[in-house]
Amino acid sequence: SADISVYPNPSYDAFTVSVPEEMKGSGYSVYASDGRIINAGVVNSNQIMINLGSEPSGTYIFSLQSLNGVYEMPMIKIE
């Protein structure tokens, strides 16, 4: 699998997602447990900052859509 990491995890608000260089240009989304997309964009650096501070606690999914497939990582938001 791709070398993608999410930290800190769990987090109270901000998460950093580290992605390999070859993933630049890929699209990403962050989904809530009810399927809502709460954040989306294009990877333009090796680190993506995701802030879930305004969202309720729970498990969110970071989804990266690359040429090699879709990679999903859980993001645990705590109060």
Short mmCIF file of N, CA, C and O in Angstrom, two decimals:
data_model
loop_
_atom_site.label_atom_id
_atom_site.label_comp_id
_atom_site.label_asym_id
_atom_site.label_seq_id
_atom_site.Cartn_x
_atom_site.Cartn_y
_atom_site.Cartn_z
N SER A 1 0.84 -1.19 0.00
CA SER A 1 0.00 0.00 0.00
C SER A 1 0.88 1.25 0.00
O SER A 1 2.07 1.19 0.30
N ALA A 2 0.28 2.36 -0.29
CA ALA A 2 1.02 3.62 -0.37
C ALA A 2 1.46 4.05 1.02
O ALA A 2 0.86 3.70 2.02
N ASP A 3 2.51 4.83 1.07
CA ASP A 3 3.07 5.31 2.33
C ASP A 3 2.36 6.60 2.74
O ASP A 3 2.90 7.69 2.60
N ILE A 4 1.12 6.44 3.23
CA ILE A 4 0.30 7.57 3.64
C ILE A 4 0.12 7.48 5.15
O ILE A 4 -0.18 6.41 5.66
N SER A 5 0.34 8.59 5.85
CA SER A 5 0.14 8.56 7.29
C SER A 5 -0.66 9.77 7.73
O SER A 5 -0.61 10.83 7.11
N VAL A 6 -1.43 9.58 8.81
CA VAL A 6 -2.25 10.63 9.39
C VAL A 6 -1.81 10.80 10.84
O VAL A 6 -1.75 9.82 11.58
N TYR A 7 -1.50 12.02 11.24
CA TYR A 7 -1.09 12.26 12.62
C TYR A 7 -1.41 13.69 13.02
O TYR A 7 -1.57 14.55 12.14
N PRO A 8 -1.55 14.02 14.32
CA PRO A 8 -1.78 13.00 15.36
C PRO A 8 -3.13 12.33 15.13
O PRO A 8 -4.01 12.93 14.52
N ASN A 9 -3.28 11.14 15.57
CA ASN A 9 -4.51 10.40 15.34
C ASN A 9 -4.73 9.44 16.51
O ASN A 9 -4.02 8.45 16.58
N PRO A 10 -5.63 9.78 17.45
CA PRO A 10 -6.67 10.80 17.37
C PRO A 10 -6.15 12.22 17.59
O PRO A 10 -5.03 12.43 18.04
N SER A 11 -7.01 13.19 17.22
CA SER A 11 -6.68 14.61 17.38
C SER A 11 -7.91 15.38 17.86
O SER A 11 -9.03 14.98 17.60
N TYR A 12 -7.64 16.50 18.55
CA TYR A 12 -8.73 17.38 18.97
C TYR A 12 -9.22 18.26 17.83
O TYR A 12 -10.35 18.70 17.82
N ASP A 13 -8.33 18.59 16.87
CA ASP A 13 -8.74 19.50 15.81
C ASP A 13 -7.98 19.28 14.50
O ASP A 13 -8.55 18.85 13.53
N ALA A 14 -6.69 19.54 14.50
CA ALA A 14 -5.94 19.51 13.24
C ALA A 14 -5.23 18.18 13.03
O ALA A 14 -4.66 17.61 13.96
N PHE A 15 -5.30 17.70 11.81
CA PHE A 15 -4.59 16.49 11.39
C PHE A 15 -3.63 16.87 10.27
O PHE A 15 -3.92 17.74 9.46
N THR A 16 -2.48 16.20 10.22
CA THR A 16 -1.57 16.32 9.09
C THR A 16 -1.57 14.98 8.37
O THR A 16 -1.43 13.93 9.00
N VAL A 17 -1.76 15.03 7.05
CA VAL A 17 -1.69 13.81 6.24
C VAL A 17 -0.42 13.91 5.41
O VAL A 17 -0.23 14.87 4.66
N SER A 18 0.48 12.94 5.58
CA SER A 18 1.71 12.87 4.80
C SER A 18 1.48 11.93 3.62
O SER A 18 1.00 10.81 3.81
N VAL A 19 1.83 12.40 2.44
CA VAL A 19 1.66 11.57 1.24
C VAL A 19 2.96 11.57 0.45
O VAL A 19 3.72 12.53 0.48
N PRO A 20 3.25 10.48 -0.26
CA PRO A 20 4.47 10.43 -1.05
C PRO A 20 4.44 11.37 -2.25
O PRO A 20 3.37 11.75 -2.73
N GLU A 21 5.61 11.73 -2.71
CA GLU A 21 5.78 12.68 -3.82
C GLU A 21 4.95 12.31 -5.04
O GLU A 21 4.34 13.17 -5.68
N GLU A 22 4.88 11.02 -5.34
CA GLU A 22 4.19 10.60 -6.57
C GLU A 22 2.67 10.74 -6.48
O GLU A 22 1.97 10.57 -7.47
N MET A 23 2.16 11.08 -5.29
CA MET A 23 0.72 11.29 -5.12
C MET A 23 0.30 12.73 -5.44
O MET A 23 -0.89 13.03 -5.44
N LYS A 24 1.26 13.61 -5.67
CA LYS A 24 0.91 14.99 -6.00
C LYS A 24 0.02 15.02 -7.23
O LYS A 24 0.23 14.28 -8.18
N GLY A 25 -1.00 15.86 -7.18
CA GLY A 25 -1.96 15.94 -8.28
C GLY A 25 -3.18 15.05 -8.07
O GLY A 25 -4.17 15.19 -8.79
N SER A 26 -3.12 14.15 -7.08
CA SER A 26 -4.27 13.30 -6.77
C SER A 26 -5.33 14.11 -6.03
O SER A 26 -5.02 15.07 -5.33
N GLY A 27 -6.56 13.69 -6.17
CA GLY A 27 -7.65 14.32 -5.42
C GLY A 27 -7.84 13.62 -4.09
O GLY A 27 -7.54 12.45 -3.93
N TYR A 28 -8.34 14.38 -3.11
CA TYR A 28 -8.66 13.77 -1.82
C TYR A 28 -9.99 14.31 -1.31
O TYR A 28 -10.44 15.38 -1.72
N SER A 29 -10.60 13.54 -0.42
CA SER A 29 -11.83 13.94 0.24
C SER A 29 -11.76 13.47 1.68
O SER A 29 -11.08 12.49 2.00
N VAL A 30 -12.49 14.17 2.56
CA VAL A 30 -12.68 13.73 3.94
C VAL A 30 -14.17 13.54 4.13
O VAL A 30 -14.96 14.46 3.88
N TYR A 31 -14.55 12.33 4.54
CA TYR A 31 -15.95 11.97 4.72
C TYR A 31 -16.29 11.85 6.19
O TYR A 31 -15.51 11.30 6.97
N ALA A 32 -17.48 12.33 6.55
CA ALA A 32 -18.03 12.07 7.88
C ALA A 32 -18.66 10.68 7.87
O ALA A 32 -18.86 10.08 6.81
N SER A 33 -19.01 10.19 9.07
CA SER A 33 -19.57 8.84 9.16
C SER A 33 -20.91 8.71 8.44
O SER A 33 -21.30 7.61 8.05
N ASP A 34 -21.61 9.84 8.22
CA ASP A 34 -22.88 9.79 7.50
C ASP A 34 -22.69 9.95 5.99
O ASP A 34 -23.66 10.05 5.25
N GLY A 35 -21.44 9.99 5.53
CA GLY A 35 -21.17 10.05 4.10
C GLY A 35 -20.99 11.46 3.56
O GLY A 35 -20.64 11.62 2.39
N ARG A 36 -21.23 12.49 4.39
CA ARG A 36 -21.02 13.86 3.93
C ARG A 36 -19.54 14.10 3.62
O ARG A 36 -18.67 13.67 4.37
N ILE A 37 -19.27 14.81 2.53
CA ILE A 37 -17.89 15.25 2.26
C ILE A 37 -17.72 16.58 3.00
O ILE A 37 -18.43 17.54 2.74
N ILE A 38 -16.77 16.61 3.94
CA ILE A 38 -16.58 17.83 4.72
C ILE A 38 -15.31 18.58 4.33
O ILE A 38 -15.09 19.70 4.76
N ASN A 39 -14.49 17.96 3.50
CA ASN A 39 -13.27 18.62 3.03
C ASN A 39 -12.83 17.90 1.76
O ASN A 39 -12.97 16.68 1.67
N ALA A 40 -12.34 18.64 0.78
CA ALA A 40 -11.87 18.02 -0.45
C ALA A 40 -10.87 18.95 -1.11
O ALA A 40 -10.88 20.16 -0.87
N GLY A 41 -10.00 18.38 -1.92
CA GLY A 41 -9.02 19.20 -2.62
C GLY A 41 -8.10 18.34 -3.46
O GLY A 41 -8.37 17.17 -3.72
N VAL A 42 -7.01 18.96 -3.87
CA VAL A 42 -5.99 18.29 -4.68
C VAL A 42 -4.67 18.34 -3.91
O VAL A 42 -4.33 19.37 -3.33
N VAL A 43 -3.96 17.22 -3.91
CA VAL A 43 -2.67 17.15 -3.23
C VAL A 43 -1.67 18.00 -4.01
O VAL A 43 -1.38 17.72 -5.17
N ASN A 44 -1.14 19.05 -3.37
CA ASN A 44 -0.12 19.86 -4.06
C ASN A 44 1.17 19.97 -3.26
O ASN A 44 2.06 20.72 -3.61
N SER A 45 1.26 19.22 -2.16
CA SER A 45 2.52 19.14 -1.41
C SER A 45 2.54 17.79 -0.71
O SER A 45 1.59 17.02 -0.80
N ASN A 46 3.62 17.51 0.01
CA ASN A 46 3.76 16.23 0.69
C ASN A 46 2.95 16.15 1.97
O ASN A 46 2.83 15.09 2.56
N GLN A 47 2.41 17.31 2.40
CA GLN A 47 1.62 17.32 3.62
C GLN A 47 0.33 18.10 3.40
O GLN A 47 0.34 19.18 2.83
N ILE A 48 -0.76 17.52 3.85
CA ILE A 48 -2.07 18.15 3.76
C ILE A 48 -2.53 18.40 5.18
O ILE A 48 -2.48 17.51 6.02
N MET A 49 -2.98 19.62 5.46
CA MET A 49 -3.51 19.95 6.77
C MET A 49 -5.03 19.87 6.71
O MET A 49 -5.65 20.48 5.83
N ILE A 50 -5.62 19.11 7.63
CA ILE A 50 -7.07 18.97 7.70
C ILE A 50 -7.49 19.40 9.10
O ILE A 50 -7.01 18.84 10.08
N ASN A 51 -8.37 20.39 9.20
CA ASN A 51 -8.83 20.83 10.50
C ASN A 51 -10.28 20.41 10.70
O ASN A 51 -11.16 20.82 9.94
N LEU A 52 -10.50 19.57 11.70
CA LEU A 52 -11.85 19.10 12.02
C LEU A 52 -12.35 19.71 13.32
O LEU A 52 -13.27 19.19 13.94
N GLY A 53 -11.75 20.82 13.75
CA GLY A 53 -12.10 21.42 15.03
C GLY A 53 -13.56 21.79 15.16
O GLY A 53 -14.11 21.74 16.26
N SER A 54 -14.22 22.14 14.07
CA SER A 54 -15.63 22.55 14.13
C SER A 54 -16.58 21.37 13.96
O SER A 54 -17.80 21.54 14.00
N GLU A 55 -16.04 20.17 13.76
CA GLU A 55 -16.87 18.99 13.56
C GLU A 55 -17.05 18.22 14.88
O GLU A 55 -16.19 18.29 15.76
N PRO A 56 -18.15 17.49 15.01
CA PRO A 56 -18.32 16.68 16.22
C PRO A 56 -17.31 15.54 16.29
O PRO A 56 -16.74 15.14 15.27
N SER A 57 -17.08 15.04 17.51
CA SER A 57 -16.14 13.94 17.65
C SER A 57 -16.68 12.71 16.93
O SER A 57 -17.89 12.55 16.75
N GLY A 58 -15.78 11.87 16.50
CA GLY A 58 -16.16 10.66 15.77
C GLY A 58 -15.07 10.25 14.82
O GLY A 58 -13.96 10.79 14.84
N THR A 59 -15.38 9.28 13.98
CA THR A 59 -14.42 8.77 13.00
C THR A 59 -14.74 9.35 11.63
O THR A 59 -15.88 9.31 11.17
N TYR A 60 -13.72 9.91 11.00
CA TYR A 60 -13.82 10.47 9.65
C TYR A 60 -12.89 9.66 8.77
O TYR A 60 -11.96 9.00 9.24
N ILE A 61 -13.13 9.68 7.48
CA ILE A 61 -12.31 8.92 6.55
C ILE A 61 -11.62 9.89 5.59
O ILE A 61 -12.27 10.68 4.91
N PHE A 62 -10.28 9.81 5.57
CA PHE A 62 -9.50 10.52 4.56
C PHE A 62 -9.36 9.59 3.36
O PHE A 62 -8.87 8.46 3.50
N SER A 63 -9.81 10.03 2.19
CA SER A 63 -9.80 9.20 0.99
C SER A 63 -8.97 9.89 -0.09
O SER A 63 -9.22 11.04 -0.43
N LEU A 64 -7.97 9.19 -0.58
CA LEU A 64 -7.09 9.72 -1.62
C LEU A 64 -7.34 8.94 -2.91
O LEU A 64 -7.26 7.71 -2.92
N GLN A 65 -7.68 9.67 -3.97
CA GLN A 65 -7.98 9.03 -5.25
C GLN A 65 -6.77 9.21 -6.18
O GLN A 65 -6.58 10.30 -6.73
N SER A 66 -5.95 8.17 -6.31
CA SER A 66 -4.75 8.27 -7.13
C SER A 66 -4.89 7.38 -8.37
O SER A 66 -5.85 6.62 -8.50
N LEU A 67 -3.91 7.49 -9.25
CA LEU A 67 -3.92 6.65 -10.45
C LEU A 67 -3.80 5.17 -10.11
O LEU A 67 -4.22 4.31 -10.87
N ASN A 68 -3.22 4.88 -8.93
CA ASN A 68 -3.02 3.49 -8.52
C ASN A 68 -4.18 2.94 -7.70
O ASN A 68 -4.12 1.81 -7.25
N GLY A 69 -5.19 3.73 -7.48
CA GLY A 69 -6.33 3.27 -6.70
C GLY A 69 -6.74 4.26 -5.64
O GLY A 69 -6.21 5.37 -5.57
N VAL A 70 -7.68 3.85 -4.82
CA VAL A 70 -8.20 4.69 -3.75
C VAL A 70 -7.63 4.19 -2.43
O VAL A 70 -7.65 2.99 -2.15
N TYR A 71 -7.09 5.11 -1.65
CA TYR A 71 -6.54 4.79 -0.33
C TYR A 71 -7.38 5.50 0.71
O TYR A 71 -7.67 6.68 0.58
N GLU A 72 -7.78 4.77 1.75
CA GLU A 72 -8.59 5.36 2.79
C GLU A 72 -7.94 5.16 4.15
O GLU A 72 -7.42 4.09 4.45
N MET A 73 -7.95 6.23 4.95
CA MET A 73 -7.36 6.20 6.28
C MET A 73 -8.38 6.79 7.26
O MET A 73 -8.95 7.85 6.97
N PRO A 74 -8.59 6.15 8.42
CA PRO A 74 -9.47 6.75 9.42
C PRO A 74 -8.81 7.92 10.12
O PRO A 74 -7.58 7.96 10.30
N MET A 75 -9.62 8.91 10.47
CA MET A 75 -9.17 10.06 11.26
C MET A 75 -10.10 10.13 12.46
O MET A 75 -11.31 10.28 12.29
N ILE A 76 -9.56 10.01 13.65
CA ILE A 76 -10.38 9.97 14.87
C ILE A 76 -10.37 11.35 15.52
O ILE A 76 -9.33 11.81 16.01
N LYS A 77 -11.52 12.01 15.52
CA LYS A 77 -11.67 13.33 16.14
C LYS A 77 -12.21 13.13 17.55
O LYS A 77 -13.22 12.46 17.74
N ILE A 78 -11.52 13.70 18.55
CA ILE A 78 -11.94 13.59 19.94
C ILE A 78 -12.22 14.97 20.50
O ILE A 78 -11.74 15.98 19.97
N GLU A 79 -12.99 15.01 21.57
CA GLU A 79 -13.30 16.30 22.22
C GLU A 79 -12.25 16.64 23.26
O GLU A 79 -11.73 15.76 23.91
#
